[in-house]
Coordinates of C-alpha atoms in Angstrom, one line a residue:
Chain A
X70 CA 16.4 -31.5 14.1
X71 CA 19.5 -33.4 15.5
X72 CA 18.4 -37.1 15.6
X73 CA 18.4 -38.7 19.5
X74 CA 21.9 -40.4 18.5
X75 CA 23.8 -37.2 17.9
X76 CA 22.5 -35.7 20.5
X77 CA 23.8 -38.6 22.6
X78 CA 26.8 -38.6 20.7
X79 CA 27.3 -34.9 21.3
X80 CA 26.7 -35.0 25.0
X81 CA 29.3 -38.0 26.0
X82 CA 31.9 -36.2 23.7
X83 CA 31.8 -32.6 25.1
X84 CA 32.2 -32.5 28.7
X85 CA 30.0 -30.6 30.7
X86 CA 27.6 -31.0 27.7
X87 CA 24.7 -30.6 29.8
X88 CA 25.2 -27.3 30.7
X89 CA 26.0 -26.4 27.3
X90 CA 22.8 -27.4 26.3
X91 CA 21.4 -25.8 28.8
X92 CA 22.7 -22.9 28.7
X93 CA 22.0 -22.7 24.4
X94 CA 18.6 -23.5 25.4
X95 CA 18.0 -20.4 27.3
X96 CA 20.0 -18.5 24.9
X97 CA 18.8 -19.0 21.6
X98 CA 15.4 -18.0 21.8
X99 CA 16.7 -14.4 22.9
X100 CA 19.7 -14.9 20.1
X101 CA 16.7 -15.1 17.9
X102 CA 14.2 -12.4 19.2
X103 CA 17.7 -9.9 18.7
X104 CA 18.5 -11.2 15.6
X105 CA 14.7 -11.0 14.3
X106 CA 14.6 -7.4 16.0
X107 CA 17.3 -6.2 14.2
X108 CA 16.3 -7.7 10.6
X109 CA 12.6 -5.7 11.2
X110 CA 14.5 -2.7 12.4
X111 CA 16.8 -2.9 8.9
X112 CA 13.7 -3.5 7.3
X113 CA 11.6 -0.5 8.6
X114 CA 14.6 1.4 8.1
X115 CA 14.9 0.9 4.5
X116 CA 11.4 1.6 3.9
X117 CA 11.7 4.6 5.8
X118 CA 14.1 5.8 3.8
X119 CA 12.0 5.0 0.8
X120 CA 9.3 6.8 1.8
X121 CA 11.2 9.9 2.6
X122 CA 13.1 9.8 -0.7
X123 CA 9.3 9.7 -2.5
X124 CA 8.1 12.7 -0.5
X125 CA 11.7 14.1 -1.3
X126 CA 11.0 13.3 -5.0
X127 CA 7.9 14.0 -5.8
X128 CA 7.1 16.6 -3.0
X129 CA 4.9 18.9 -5.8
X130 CA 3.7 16.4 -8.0
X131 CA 0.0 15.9 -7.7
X132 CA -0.9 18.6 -5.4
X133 CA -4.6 18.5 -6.0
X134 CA -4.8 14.9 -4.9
X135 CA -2.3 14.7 -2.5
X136 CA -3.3 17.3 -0.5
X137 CA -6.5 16.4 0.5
X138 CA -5.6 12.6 1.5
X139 CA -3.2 15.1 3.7
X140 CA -5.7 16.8 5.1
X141 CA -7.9 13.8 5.6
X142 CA -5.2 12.1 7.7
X143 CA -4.6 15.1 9.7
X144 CA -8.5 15.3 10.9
X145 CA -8.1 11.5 11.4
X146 CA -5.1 11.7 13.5
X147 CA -5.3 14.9 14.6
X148 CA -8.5 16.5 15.0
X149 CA -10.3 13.7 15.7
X150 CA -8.0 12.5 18.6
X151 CA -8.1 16.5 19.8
X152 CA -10.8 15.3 22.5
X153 CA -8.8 12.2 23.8
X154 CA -6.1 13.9 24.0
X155 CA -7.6 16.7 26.2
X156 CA -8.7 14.4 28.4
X157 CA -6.0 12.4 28.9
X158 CA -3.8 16.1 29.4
X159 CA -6.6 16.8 31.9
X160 CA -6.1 13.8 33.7
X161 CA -2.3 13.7 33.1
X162 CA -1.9 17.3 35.2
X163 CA -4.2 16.2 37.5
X164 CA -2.2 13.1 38.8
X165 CA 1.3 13.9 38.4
X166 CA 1.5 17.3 38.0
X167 CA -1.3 18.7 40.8
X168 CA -0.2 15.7 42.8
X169 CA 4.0 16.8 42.1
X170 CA 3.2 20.5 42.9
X171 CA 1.9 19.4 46.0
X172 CA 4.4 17.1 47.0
X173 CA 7.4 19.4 46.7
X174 CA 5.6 22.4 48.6
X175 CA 5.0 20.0 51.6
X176 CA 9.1 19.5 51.1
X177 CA 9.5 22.8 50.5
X178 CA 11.3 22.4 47.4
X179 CA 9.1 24.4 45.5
X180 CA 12.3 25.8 43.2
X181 CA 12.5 22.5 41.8
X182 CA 9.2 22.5 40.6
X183 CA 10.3 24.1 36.9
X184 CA 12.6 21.7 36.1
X185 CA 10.7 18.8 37.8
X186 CA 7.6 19.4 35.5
X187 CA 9.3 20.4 32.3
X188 CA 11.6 16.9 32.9
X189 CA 8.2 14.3 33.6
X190 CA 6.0 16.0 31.3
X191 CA 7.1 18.2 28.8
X192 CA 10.5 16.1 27.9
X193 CA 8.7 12.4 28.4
X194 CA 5.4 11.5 29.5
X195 CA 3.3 14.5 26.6
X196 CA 5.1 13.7 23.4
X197 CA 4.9 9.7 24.5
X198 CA 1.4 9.9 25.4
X199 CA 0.6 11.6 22.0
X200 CA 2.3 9.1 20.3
X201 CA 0.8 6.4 21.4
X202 CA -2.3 7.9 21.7
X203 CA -2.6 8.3 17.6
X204 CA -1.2 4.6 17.3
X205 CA -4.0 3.3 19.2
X206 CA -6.9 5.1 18.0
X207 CA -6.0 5.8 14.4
X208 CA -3.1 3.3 13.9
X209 CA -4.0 -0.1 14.5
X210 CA -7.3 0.9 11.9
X211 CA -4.5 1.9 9.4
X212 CA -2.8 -1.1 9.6
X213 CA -6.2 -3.0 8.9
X214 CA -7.1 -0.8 6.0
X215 CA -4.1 -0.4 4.1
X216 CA -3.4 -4.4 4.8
X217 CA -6.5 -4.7 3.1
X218 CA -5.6 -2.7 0.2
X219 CA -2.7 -5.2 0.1
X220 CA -4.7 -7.7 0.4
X221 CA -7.3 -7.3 -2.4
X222 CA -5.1 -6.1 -4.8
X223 CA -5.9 -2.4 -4.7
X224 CA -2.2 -1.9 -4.4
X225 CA -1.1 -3.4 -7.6
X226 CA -4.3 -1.5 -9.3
X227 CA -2.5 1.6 -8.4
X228 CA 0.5 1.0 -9.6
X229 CA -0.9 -0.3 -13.2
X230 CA -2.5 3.0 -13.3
X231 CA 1.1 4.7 -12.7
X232 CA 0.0 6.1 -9.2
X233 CA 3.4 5.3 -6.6
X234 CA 1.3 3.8 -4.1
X235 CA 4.2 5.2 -1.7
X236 CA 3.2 8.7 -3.0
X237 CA -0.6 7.3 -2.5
X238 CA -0.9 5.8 0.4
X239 CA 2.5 6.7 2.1
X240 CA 3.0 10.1 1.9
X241 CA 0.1 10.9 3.1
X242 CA 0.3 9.1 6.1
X243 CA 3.9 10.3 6.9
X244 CA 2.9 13.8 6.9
X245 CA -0.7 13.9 8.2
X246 CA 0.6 11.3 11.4
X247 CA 4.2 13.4 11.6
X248 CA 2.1 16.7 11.6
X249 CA -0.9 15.3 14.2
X250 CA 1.5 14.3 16.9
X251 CA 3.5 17.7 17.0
X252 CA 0.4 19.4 17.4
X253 CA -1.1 16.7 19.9
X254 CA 1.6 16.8 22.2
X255 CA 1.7 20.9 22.5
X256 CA -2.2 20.8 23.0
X257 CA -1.1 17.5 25.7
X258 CA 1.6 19.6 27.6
X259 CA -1.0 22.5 27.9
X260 CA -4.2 20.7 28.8
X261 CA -1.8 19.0 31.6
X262 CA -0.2 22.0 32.7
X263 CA -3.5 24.2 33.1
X264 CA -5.2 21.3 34.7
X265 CA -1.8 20.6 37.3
X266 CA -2.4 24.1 38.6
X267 CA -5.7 23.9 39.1
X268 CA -5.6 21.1 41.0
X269 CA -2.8 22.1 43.2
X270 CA -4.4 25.9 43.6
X271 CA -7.9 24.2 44.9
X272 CA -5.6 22.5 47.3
X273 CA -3.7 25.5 48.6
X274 CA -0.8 26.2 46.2
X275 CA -0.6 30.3 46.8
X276 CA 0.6 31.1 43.8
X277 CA -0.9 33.0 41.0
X278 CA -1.2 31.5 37.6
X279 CA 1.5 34.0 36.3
X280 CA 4.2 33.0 38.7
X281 CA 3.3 29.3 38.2
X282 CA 3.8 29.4 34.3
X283 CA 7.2 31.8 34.8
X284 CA 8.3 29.0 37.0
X285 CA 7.5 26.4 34.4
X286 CA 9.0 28.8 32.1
X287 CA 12.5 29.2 33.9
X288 CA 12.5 25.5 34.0
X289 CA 12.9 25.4 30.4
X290 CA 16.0 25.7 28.0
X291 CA 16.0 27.3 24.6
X292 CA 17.4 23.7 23.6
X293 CA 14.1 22.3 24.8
X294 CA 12.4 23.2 21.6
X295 CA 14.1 21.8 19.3
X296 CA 14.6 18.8 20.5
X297 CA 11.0 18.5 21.8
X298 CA 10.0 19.3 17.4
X299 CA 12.6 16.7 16.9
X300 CA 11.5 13.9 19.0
X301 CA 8.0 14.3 18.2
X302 CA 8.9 14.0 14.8
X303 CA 10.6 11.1 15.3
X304 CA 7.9 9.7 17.0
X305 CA 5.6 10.7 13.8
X306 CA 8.1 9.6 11.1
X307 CA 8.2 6.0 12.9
X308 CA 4.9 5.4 13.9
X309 CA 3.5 6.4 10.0
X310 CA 6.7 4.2 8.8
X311 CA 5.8 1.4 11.3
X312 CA 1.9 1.2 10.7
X313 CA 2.6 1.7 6.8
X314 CA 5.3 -0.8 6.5
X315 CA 3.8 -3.7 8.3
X316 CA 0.1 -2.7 6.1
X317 CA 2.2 -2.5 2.6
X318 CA 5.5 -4.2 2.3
X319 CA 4.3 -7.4 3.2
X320 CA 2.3 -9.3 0.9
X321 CA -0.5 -9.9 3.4
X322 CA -3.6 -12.0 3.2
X323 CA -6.6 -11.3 5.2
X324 CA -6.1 -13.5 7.9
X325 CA -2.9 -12.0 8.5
X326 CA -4.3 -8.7 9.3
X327 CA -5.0 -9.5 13.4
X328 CA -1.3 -10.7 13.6
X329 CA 0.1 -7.5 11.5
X330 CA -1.8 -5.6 14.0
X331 CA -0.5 -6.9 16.5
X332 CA 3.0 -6.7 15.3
X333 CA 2.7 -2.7 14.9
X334 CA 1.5 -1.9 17.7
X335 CA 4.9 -3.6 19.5
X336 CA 7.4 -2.7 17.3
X337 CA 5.8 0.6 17.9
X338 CA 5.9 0.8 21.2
X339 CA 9.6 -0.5 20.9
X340 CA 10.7 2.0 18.4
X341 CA 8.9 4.8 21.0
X342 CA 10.6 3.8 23.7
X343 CA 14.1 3.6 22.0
X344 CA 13.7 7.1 20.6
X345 CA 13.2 8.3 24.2
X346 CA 16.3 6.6 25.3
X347 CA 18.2 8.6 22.7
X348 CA 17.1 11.7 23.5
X349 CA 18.1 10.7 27.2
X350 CA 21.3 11.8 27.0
X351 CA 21.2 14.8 25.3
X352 CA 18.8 15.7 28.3
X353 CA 21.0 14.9 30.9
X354 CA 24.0 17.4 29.2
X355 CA 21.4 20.4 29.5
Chain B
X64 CA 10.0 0.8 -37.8
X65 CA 7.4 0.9 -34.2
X66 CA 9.4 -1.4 -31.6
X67 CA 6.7 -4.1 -31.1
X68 CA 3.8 -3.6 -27.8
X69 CA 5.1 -6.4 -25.7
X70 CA 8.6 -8.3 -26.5
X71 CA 9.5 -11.1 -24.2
X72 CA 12.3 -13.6 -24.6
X73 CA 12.5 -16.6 -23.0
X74 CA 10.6 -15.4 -19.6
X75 CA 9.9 -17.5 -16.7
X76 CA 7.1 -16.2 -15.0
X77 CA 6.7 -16.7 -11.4
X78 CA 3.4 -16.7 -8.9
X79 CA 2.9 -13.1 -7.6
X80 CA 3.0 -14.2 -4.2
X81 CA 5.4 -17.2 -4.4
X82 CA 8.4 -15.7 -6.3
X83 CA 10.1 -18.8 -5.8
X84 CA 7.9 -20.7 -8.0
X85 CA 7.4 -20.5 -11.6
X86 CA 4.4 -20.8 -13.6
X87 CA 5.5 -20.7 -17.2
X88 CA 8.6 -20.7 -18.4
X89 CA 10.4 -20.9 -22.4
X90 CA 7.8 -17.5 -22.9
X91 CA 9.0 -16.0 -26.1
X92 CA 6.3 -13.8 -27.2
X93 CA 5.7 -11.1 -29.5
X94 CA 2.9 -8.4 -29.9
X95 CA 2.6 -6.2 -32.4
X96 CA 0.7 -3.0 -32.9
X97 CA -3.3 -3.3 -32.9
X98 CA -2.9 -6.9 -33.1
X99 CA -5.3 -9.0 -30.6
X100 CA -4.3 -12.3 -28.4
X101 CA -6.2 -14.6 -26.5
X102 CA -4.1 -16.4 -24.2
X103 CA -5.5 -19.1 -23.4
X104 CA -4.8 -22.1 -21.0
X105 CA -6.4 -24.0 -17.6
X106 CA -7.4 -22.1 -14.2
X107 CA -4.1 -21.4 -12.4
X108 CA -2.0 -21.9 -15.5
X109 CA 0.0 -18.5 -14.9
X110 CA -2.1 -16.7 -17.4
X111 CA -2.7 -14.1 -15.2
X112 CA 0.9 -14.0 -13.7
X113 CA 2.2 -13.5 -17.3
X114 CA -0.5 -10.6 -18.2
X115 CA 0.7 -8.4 -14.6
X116 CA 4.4 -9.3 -15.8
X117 CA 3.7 -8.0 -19.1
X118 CA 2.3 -4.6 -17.1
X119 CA 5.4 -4.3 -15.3
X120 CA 3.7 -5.7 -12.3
X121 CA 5.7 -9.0 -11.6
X122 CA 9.6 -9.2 -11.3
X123 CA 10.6 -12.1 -13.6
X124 CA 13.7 -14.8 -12.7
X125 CA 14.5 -15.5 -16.1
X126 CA 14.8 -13.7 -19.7
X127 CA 13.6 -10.1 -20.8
X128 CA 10.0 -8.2 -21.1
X129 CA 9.7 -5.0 -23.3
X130 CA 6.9 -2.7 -23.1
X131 CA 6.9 -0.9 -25.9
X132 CA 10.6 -0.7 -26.7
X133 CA 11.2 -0.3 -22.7
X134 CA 12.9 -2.8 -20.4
X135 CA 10.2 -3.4 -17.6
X136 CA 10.6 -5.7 -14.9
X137 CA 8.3 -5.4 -12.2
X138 CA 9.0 -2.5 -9.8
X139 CA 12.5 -1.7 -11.2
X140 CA 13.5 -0.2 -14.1
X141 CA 13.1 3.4 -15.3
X142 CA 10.4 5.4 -17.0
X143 CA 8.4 2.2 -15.4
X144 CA 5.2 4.7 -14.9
X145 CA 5.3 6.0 -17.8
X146 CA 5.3 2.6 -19.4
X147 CA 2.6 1.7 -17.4
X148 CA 0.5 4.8 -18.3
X149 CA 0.5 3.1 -21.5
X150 CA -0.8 0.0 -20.8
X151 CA -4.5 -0.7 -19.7
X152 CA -4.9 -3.8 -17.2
X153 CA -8.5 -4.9 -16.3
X154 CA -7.7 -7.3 -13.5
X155 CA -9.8 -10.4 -12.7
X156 CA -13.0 -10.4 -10.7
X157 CA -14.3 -6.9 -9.5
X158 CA -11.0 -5.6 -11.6
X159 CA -10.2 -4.4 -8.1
X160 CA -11.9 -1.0 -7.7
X161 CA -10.9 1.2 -5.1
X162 CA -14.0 0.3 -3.1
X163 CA -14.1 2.7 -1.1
X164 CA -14.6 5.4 -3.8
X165 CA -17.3 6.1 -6.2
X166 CA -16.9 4.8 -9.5
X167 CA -17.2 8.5 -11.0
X168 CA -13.6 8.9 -8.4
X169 CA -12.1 5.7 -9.7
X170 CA -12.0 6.4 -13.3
X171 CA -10.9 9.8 -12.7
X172 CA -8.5 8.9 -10.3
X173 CA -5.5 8.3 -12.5
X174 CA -6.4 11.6 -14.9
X175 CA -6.6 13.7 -11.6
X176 CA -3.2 12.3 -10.2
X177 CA -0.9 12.6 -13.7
X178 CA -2.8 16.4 -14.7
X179 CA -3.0 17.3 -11.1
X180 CA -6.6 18.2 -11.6
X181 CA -9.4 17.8 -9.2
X182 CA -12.6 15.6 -9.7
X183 CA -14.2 18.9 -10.8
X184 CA -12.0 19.3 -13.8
X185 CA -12.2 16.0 -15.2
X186 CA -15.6 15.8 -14.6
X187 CA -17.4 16.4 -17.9
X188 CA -14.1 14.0 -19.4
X189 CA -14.6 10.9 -17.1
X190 CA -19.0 10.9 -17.8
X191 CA -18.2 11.5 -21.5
X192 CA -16.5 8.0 -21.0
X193 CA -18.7 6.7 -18.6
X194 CA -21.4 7.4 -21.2
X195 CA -20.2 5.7 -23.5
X196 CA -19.8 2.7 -21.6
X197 CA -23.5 3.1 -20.2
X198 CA -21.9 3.5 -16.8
X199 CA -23.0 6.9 -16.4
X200 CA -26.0 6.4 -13.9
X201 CA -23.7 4.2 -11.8
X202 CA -21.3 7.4 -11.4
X203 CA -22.3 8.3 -7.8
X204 CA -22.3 4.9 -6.4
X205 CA -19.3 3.2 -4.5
X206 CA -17.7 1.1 -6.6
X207 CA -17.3 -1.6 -3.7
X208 CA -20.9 -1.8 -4.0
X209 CA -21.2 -3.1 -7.4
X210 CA -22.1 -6.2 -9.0
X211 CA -19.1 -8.1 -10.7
X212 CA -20.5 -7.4 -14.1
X213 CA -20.6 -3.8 -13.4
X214 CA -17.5 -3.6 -11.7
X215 CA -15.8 -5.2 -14.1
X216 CA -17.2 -2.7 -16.7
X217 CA -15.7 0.3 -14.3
X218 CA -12.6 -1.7 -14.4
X219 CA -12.5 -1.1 -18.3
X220 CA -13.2 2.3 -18.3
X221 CA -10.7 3.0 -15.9
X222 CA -8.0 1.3 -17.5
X223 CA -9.0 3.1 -20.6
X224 CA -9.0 6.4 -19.3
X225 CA -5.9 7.5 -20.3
X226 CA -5.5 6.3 -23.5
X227 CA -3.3 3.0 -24.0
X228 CA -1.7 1.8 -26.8
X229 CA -2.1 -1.6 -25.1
X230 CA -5.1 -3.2 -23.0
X231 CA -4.6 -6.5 -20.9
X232 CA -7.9 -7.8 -20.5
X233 CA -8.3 -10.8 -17.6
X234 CA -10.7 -12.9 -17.8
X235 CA -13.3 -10.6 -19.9
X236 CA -16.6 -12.9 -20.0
X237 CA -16.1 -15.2 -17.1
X238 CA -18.9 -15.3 -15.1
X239 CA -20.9 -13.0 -17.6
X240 CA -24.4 -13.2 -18.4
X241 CA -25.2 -13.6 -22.0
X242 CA -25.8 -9.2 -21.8
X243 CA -22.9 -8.1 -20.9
X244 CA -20.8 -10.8 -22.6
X245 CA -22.4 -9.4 -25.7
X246 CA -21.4 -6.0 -24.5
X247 CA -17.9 -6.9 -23.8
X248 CA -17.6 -8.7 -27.5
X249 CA -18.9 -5.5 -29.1
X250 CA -16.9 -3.0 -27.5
X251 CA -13.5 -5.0 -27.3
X252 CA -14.1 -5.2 -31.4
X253 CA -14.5 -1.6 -31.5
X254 CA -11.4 -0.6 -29.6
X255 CA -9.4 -3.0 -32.0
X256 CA -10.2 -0.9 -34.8
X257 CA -10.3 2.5 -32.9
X258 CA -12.9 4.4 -31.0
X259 CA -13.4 7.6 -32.4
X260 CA -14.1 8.6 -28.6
X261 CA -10.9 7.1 -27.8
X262 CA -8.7 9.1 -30.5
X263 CA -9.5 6.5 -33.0
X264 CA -6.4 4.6 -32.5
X265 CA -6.9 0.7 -33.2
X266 CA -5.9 -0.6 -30.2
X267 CA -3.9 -3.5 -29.2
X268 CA -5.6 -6.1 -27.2
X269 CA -4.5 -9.4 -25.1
X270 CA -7.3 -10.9 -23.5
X271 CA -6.4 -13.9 -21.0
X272 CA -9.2 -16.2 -20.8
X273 CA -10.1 -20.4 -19.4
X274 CA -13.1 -19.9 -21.9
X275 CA -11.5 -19.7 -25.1
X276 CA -14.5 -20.4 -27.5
X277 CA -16.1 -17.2 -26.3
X278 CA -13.3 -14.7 -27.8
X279 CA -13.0 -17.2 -31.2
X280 CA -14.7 -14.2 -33.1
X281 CA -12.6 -11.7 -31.8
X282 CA -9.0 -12.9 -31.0
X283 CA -6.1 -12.7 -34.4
X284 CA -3.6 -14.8 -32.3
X285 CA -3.8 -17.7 -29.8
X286 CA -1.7 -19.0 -27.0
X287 CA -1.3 -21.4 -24.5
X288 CA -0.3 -21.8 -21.3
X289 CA 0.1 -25.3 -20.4
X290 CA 1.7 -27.7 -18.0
X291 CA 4.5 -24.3 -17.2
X292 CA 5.0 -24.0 -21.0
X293 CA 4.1 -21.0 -23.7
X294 CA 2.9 -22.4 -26.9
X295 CA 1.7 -19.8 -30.0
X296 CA -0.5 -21.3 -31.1
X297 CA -1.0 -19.0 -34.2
X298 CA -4.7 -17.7 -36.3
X299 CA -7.9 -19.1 -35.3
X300 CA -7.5 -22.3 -37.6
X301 CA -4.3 -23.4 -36.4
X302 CA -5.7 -23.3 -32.8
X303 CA -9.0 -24.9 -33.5
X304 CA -6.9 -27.9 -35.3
X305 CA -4.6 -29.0 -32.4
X306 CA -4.5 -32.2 -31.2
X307 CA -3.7 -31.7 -27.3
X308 CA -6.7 -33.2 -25.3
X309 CA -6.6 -31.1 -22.3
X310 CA -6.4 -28.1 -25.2
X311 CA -9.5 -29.2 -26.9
X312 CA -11.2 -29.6 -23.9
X313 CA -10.7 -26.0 -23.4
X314 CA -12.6 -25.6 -26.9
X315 CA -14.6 -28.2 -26.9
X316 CA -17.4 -29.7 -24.4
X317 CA -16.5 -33.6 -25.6
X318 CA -15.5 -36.1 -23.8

């Protein structure tokens, strides 16, 4: 800390000193929220990579114990969020979509109601939903219980036996997560759709289910799936990497677990959000 | 001739969670097959610190650790699992168990995950072992469960489940009743010469302990770790004659 007669010292010498300080006092608390943003994003990228190299490397080894903490992530993050999930779809096609639909027929832009739909929830509002969906109900509990592996010990256990706790704990995560929110965003974009038309046909949309779906149809590009896989992957691969990296890489002791927590779930929501934005403009060229 | 079990020259060991700070340094050490050490020294001496280094747990600052014949140091360093497949480490306390499994799934845990078997398979190999450790009725019960006597007993058996050449015991009788200390003397006598069970092998054993007097009988070779320096203390009679207060109090209950 500068000592009061520097800081005097400092201010008669510079003119306009004042404002400089000012002005660095505004500044350097967002100089360090970048600079601290960009050292975590280095840092889950690294370990992202790690993790990725692992299931790379040792994608066969240990199939009989791999495969079942697989399969136990994906009824964790995947079939147990299948109801939540439905719900929110339900309620997600019952707002915007019956609520859209209905909007553009009193416009009479019905022809735009393709494109309109496949933009809002196909393209953003399904796959984001899903993820954050799975961070909140299976995510933030992952962070807590592999912290806590961390925490104990359990982690340095495995590795005396020879067990790659990324292989472990990691893997398993990566793919049951990755593999959930594909699934829960196609079962999210149906539930929504389904739900969008009922509402709007109980409300006087004349238009058979059929037509409704081709319209939805039309309003998609072949690129659309592709890039729909790819994003929700992305949003799987990061959210795994984000909960794992914050419950592992850190030596953590208990009382840390709240603020760890904490830190996922907005680094999460961060890293979401940026993913979306890259898509953005791929979207806008189709 | 057989590289020696553990070779380290002039290691500093550091705090697992405070790299920065080191615990021992000047550690120039040498185990050799089937031979047993007590390390000795007080609480928070580094003694465990320099038993997960040995394992290939720790990175070190300073010097060089060899596991037999292989350069280890901590998380680098190649064929590191297989090194550690050869090494045994019971850690302190409830040796952390995975809790949240049974003790029949944390014993076979490591079998199942290096023969890619299922629980099933190993089975009738893992009670065989737990038998013989009189852990067998615990097998169905969650290890997180267990008393620290107990758990510490699963902690044995796991580490010995594959077979080491070399066991790193921490802290074997603290906290023990007069029971299972017994137990623990016995049995860590019968895996220095060689369990038949085991594949007869004489094992070789380093057992970190703050109660030194209890592992008199058993240990070949003492050590210290004191004040952030190694001393080798040599045989049983060397150690019992040194002079250093705050050593004998670690032997002896005088004032």
């Amino acid at each position: 800390m500068a000592s009061p007669v520097t800081a005097t010292v400092g201010g008669t010498a510079r003119p306009g000193g004042g404002l400089f300080r000012l002005l660095k006092l505004w500044t350097d608390p967002v100089i360090r929220v970048f600079v601290g943003g960009v050292d975590t994003a280095r840092r889950i990228g690294a370990f992202t990579l790690i993790s990725l190299g692992v299931l790379a490397t040792k994608f066969g080894k240990s199939p009989r114990v791999i495969r079942p903490l697989v399969q136990q992530q994906i009824l964790r993050a995947g079939v147990n969020v299948l109801p939540i999930v439905c719900f929110l779809g339900v309620a997600l096609g019952v707002v915007i979509v019956g609520q859209t639909v209905l909007l553009l027929m009193q416009v009479g832009q019905e022809k735009l109601m393709g494109p309109l739909l496949v933009t809002v929830v196909v393209r953003e509002l399904a796959p984001l939903t899903a993820a954050l969906v799975v961070l909140a109900r299976v995510g933030t509990a992952a962070v807590t219980e592999l912290g806590t592996l961390r925490a104990v010990g359990e982690v340095e256990a495995l590795e005396a036996l020879g067990i790659d706790p990324i292989h472990y704990l990691v893997v398993p995560r990566l793919i049951g997560f990755t593999v959930s929110i594909v699934c829960l965003t196609v079962y999210m974009i149906l539930f929504a759709l389904v739900a969008g038309y009922v509402v709007a046909f109980l409300q006087g949309l004349s238009m058979g289910p059929a037509a409704f779906f081709r319209v939805i149809a039309d309003g998609l590009s072949w690129v659309d799936f592709p890039l729909l896989a790819l994003k929700t992957l992305g949003f799987g691969i990061l959210t795994s990497q984000i909960i794992c990296y914050h419950g592992l890489a850190e030596p953590l002791r208990l009382e840390d677990l709240g603020r760890a927590t904490t830190r996922t779930v907005a680094h999460t929501l961060v890293a979401s959000l940026l993913v979306d934005a890259v898509f953005l403009p791929v979207y806008l060229l189709i | 001739m057989a590289a020696p079990v553990i070779q380290m020259t002039d290691v500093t060991v550091v705090h697992s969670r405070a790299p920065g700070v080191p615990l021992v340094t000047g550690v120039n050490w040498r185990v050799e097959e089937g031979e047993c050490w007590v390390v000795t020294g007080l609480q928070g001496s580094g003694k465990t610190a320099l038993i997960e280094t040995a394992a290939g747990l720790h990175p070190y600052p300073a010097g060089e650790v060899q596991v037999f014949g292989q350069r280890v140091h901590g998380t680098e360093g190649e064929g590191l699992e297989d090194v550690r497949r050869r090494v045994g480490v019971v850690f302190d306390g409830h040796g952390r168990l995975f809790g949240s499994q049974t003790v029949l799934e944390n014993v076979a845990l490591p079998l199942c995950y290096h023969r890619n078997r299922s629980w099933e398979e190993v089975g009738e190999e893992v009670m065989g072992l737990l038998q013989l450790m009189g852990l067998e009725t615990l097998a169905g019960q969650l290890a997180g469960r267990l008393g620290r006597a107990w758990a510490h007993r699963v902690a044995l058996a796991r580490a010995l489940v594959q077979r080491p050449g070399l066991l790193l015991v921490d802290n074997p009788l603290t906290g023990m009743d007069p029971y299972h200390a017994r137990w623990w003397r016995g049995f860590l006598g019968r895996l220095l010469v060689g369990l038949p069970e085991l594949g007869g092998v004489p094992m070789s054993l380093v057992l970190a302990t703050n109660e030194p007097r209890a592992l008199l009988g058993l240990g070949r070779k003492f050590a210290v770790t004191h004040a952030g320096r190694w001393r080798c203390m040599g045989d049983r009679q060397e150690f019992e004659r040194c002079e250093d207060p705050e050593l004998r109090g670690l032997l002896y209950d005088e004032d």
